[in-house]
GROMACS .gro file of C-alpha atoms in nm:
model
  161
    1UNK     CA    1 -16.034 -20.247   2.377
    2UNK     CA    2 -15.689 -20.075   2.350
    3UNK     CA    3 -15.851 -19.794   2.230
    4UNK     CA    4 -16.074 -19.747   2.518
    5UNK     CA    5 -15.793 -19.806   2.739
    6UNK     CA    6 -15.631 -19.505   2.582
    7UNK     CA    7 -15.895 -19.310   2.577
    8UNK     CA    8 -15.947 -19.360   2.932
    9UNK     CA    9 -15.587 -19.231   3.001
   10UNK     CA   10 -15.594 -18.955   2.803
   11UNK     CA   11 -15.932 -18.820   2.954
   12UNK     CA   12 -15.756 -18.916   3.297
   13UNK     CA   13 -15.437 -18.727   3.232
   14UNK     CA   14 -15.606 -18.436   3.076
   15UNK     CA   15 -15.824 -18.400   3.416
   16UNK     CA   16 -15.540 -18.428   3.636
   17UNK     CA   17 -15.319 -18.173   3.450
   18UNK     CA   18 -15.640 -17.939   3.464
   19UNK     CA   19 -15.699 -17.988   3.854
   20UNK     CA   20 -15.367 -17.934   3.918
   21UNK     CA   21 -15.324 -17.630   3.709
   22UNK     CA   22 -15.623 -17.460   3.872
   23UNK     CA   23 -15.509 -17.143   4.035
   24UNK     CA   24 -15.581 -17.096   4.438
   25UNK     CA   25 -15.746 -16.809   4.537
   26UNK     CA   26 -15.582 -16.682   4.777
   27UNK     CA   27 -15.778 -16.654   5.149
   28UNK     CA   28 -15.733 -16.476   5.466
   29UNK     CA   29 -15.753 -16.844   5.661
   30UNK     CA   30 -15.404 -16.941   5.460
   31UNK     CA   31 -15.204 -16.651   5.665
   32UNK     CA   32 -15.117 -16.583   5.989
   33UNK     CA   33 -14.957 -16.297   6.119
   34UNK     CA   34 -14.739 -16.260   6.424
   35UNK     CA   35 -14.472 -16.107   6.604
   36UNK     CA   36 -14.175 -16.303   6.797
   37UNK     CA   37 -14.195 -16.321   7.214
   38UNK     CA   38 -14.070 -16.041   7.355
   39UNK     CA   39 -13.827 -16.129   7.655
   40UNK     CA   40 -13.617 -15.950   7.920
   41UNK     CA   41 -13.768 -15.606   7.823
   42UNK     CA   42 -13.675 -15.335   8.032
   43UNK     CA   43 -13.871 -14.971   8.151
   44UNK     CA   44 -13.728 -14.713   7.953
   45UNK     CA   45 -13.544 -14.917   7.742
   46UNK     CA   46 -13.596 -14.938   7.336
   47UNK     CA   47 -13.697 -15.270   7.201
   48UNK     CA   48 -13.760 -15.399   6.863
   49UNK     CA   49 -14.092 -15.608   6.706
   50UNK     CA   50 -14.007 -15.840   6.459
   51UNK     CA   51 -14.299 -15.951   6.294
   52UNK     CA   52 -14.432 -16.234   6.026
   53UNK     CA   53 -14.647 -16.304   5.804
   54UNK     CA   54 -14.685 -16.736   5.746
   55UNK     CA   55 -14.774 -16.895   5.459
   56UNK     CA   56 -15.038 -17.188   5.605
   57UNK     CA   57 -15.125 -17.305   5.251
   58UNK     CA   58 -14.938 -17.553   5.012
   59UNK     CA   59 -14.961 -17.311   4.736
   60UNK     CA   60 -14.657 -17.029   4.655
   61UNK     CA   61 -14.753 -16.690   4.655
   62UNK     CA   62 -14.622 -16.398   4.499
   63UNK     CA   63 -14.687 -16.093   4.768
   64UNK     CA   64 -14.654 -15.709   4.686
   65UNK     CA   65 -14.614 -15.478   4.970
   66UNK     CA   66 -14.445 -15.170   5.113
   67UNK     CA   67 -14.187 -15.128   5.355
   68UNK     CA   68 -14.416 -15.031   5.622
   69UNK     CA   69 -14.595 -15.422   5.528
   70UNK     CA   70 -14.576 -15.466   5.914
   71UNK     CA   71 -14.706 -15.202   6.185
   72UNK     CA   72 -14.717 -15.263   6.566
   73UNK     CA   73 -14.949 -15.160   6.820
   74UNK     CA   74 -14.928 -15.198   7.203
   75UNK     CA   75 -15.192 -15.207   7.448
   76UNK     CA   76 -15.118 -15.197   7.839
   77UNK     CA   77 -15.314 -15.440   8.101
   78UNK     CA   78 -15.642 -15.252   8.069
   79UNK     CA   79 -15.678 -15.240   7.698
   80UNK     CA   80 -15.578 -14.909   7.603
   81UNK     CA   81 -15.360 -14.805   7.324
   82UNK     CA   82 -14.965 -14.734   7.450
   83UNK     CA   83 -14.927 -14.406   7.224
   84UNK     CA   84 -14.535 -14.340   7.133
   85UNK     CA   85 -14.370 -14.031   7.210
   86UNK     CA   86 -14.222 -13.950   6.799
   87UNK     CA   87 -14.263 -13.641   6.614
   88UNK     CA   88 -14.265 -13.772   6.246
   89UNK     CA   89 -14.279 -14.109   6.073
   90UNK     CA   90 -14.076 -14.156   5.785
   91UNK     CA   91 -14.078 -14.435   5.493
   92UNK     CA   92 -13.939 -14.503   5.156
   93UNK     CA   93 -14.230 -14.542   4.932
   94UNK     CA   94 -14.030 -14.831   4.738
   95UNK     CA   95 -14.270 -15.117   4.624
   96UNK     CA   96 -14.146 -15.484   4.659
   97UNK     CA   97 -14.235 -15.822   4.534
   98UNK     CA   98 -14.128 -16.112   4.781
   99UNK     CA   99 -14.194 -16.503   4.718
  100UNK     CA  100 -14.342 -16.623   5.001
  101UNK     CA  101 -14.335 -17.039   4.990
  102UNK     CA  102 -14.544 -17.267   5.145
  103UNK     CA  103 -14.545 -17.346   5.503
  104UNK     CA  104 -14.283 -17.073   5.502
  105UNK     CA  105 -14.304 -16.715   5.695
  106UNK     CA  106 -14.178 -16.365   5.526
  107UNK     CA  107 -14.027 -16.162   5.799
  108UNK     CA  108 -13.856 -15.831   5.715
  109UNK     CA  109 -13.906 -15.460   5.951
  110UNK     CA  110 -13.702 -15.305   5.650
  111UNK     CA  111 -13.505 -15.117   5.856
  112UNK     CA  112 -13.284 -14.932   5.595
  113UNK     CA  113 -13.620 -14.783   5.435
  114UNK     CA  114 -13.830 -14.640   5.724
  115UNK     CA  115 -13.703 -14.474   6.057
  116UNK     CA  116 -13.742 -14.744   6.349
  117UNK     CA  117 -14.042 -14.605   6.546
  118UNK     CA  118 -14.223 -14.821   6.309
  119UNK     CA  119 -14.080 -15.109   6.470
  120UNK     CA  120 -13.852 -14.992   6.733
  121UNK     CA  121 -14.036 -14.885   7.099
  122UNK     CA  122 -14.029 -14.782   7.473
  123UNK     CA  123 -14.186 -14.837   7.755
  124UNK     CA  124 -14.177 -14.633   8.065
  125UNK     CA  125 -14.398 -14.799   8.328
  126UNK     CA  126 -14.335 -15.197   8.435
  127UNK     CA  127 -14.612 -15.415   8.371
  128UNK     CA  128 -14.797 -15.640   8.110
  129UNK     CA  129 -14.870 -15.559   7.787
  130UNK     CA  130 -14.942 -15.696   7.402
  131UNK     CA  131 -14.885 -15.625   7.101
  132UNK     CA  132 -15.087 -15.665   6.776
  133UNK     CA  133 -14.887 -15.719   6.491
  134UNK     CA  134 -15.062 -15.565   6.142
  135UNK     CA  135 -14.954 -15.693   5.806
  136UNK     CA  136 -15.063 -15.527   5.445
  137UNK     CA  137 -14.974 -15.651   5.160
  138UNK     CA  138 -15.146 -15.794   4.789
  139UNK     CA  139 -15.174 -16.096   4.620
  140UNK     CA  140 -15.194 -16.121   4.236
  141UNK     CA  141 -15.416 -16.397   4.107
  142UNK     CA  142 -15.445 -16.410   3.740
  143UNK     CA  143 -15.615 -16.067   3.671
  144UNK     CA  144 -15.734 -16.027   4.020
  145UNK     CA  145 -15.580 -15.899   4.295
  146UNK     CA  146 -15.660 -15.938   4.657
  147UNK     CA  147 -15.566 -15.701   4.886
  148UNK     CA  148 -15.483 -15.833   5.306
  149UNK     CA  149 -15.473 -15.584   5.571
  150UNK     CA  150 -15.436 -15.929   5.819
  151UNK     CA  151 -15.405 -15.845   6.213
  152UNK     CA  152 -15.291 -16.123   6.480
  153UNK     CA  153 -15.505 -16.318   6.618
  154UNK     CA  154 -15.406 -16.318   6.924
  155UNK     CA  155 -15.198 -16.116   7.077
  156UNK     CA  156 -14.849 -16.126   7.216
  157UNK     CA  157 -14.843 -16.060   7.570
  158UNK     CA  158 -14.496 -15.916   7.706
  159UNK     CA  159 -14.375 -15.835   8.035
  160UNK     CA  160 -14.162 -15.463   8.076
  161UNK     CA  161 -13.983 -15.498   8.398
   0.00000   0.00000   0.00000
């Protein structure tokens, strides 16, 4: 009987440290990607996006991105894209790993590695707008890696007075 027993918890422990050991693939319904309210915005004043990328899952992941891992786009009242007035983008092509916990959110424009029209803008005419926030980044998963080019869901709607 004590051997059963045994056996029993053995084949019990053995399943448990195999389920729990079992690697999550990552998903695009684990992340969400954002960017902060915008407040007290002025015409033909510069304003900055800070955006995020959350971590919805219980699982850690290990993300690999770029500095430009966050772009912005605005769209006025009527849909139509707000184009910038810059002659030439710059970025540091510098690769980085970042730990991004669970229930936790990575946020970082990397200012000191790209010029800040990538996150940095202007508006000349009052009125409503949005912005989408666009994330890319990877995900290592044993041998397989998953790329995300994620996009908000919904998008922030600002007011330029």
């Amino acid at each position: 009987m004590k051997k059963v027993i045994l056996f029993t918890l053995l084949l019990s422990l053995l399943f448990i440290v195999t389920a729990c050991s079992k690697e999550t693939a990552p998903d695009e319904k684990m992340f969400e990607v954002g960017s902060d309210d915008l407040t007290n915005i002025q015409a033909s004043q510069p304003f900055q996006i800070n955006g995020y990328v959350k971590n919805k899952s219980n699982h850690k992941w290990d993300i690999s991105h770029g500095a430009d891992i966050f772009t912005y786009e605005i769209y006025d009242s009527e849909g139509n894209l707000v184009k910038q007035d810059y002659d030439m983008l710059f970025t540091n092509s510098i690769g980085y790993v970042s730990e991004l916990k669970p229930k936790a959110e990575f946020r970082n424009n990397y200012e000191e590695q790209r010029n800040k029209e990538y996150y940095e803008f202007q508006i000349e005419k009052p009125g409503t707008y949005k912005v989408k926030t666009i994330a890319t980044y990877r995900i290592e998963n044993g041998d397989e890696k998953v790329e995300f080019v994620l996009s908000s869901s919904e998008l922030n709607e600002f007011v330029v007075k």
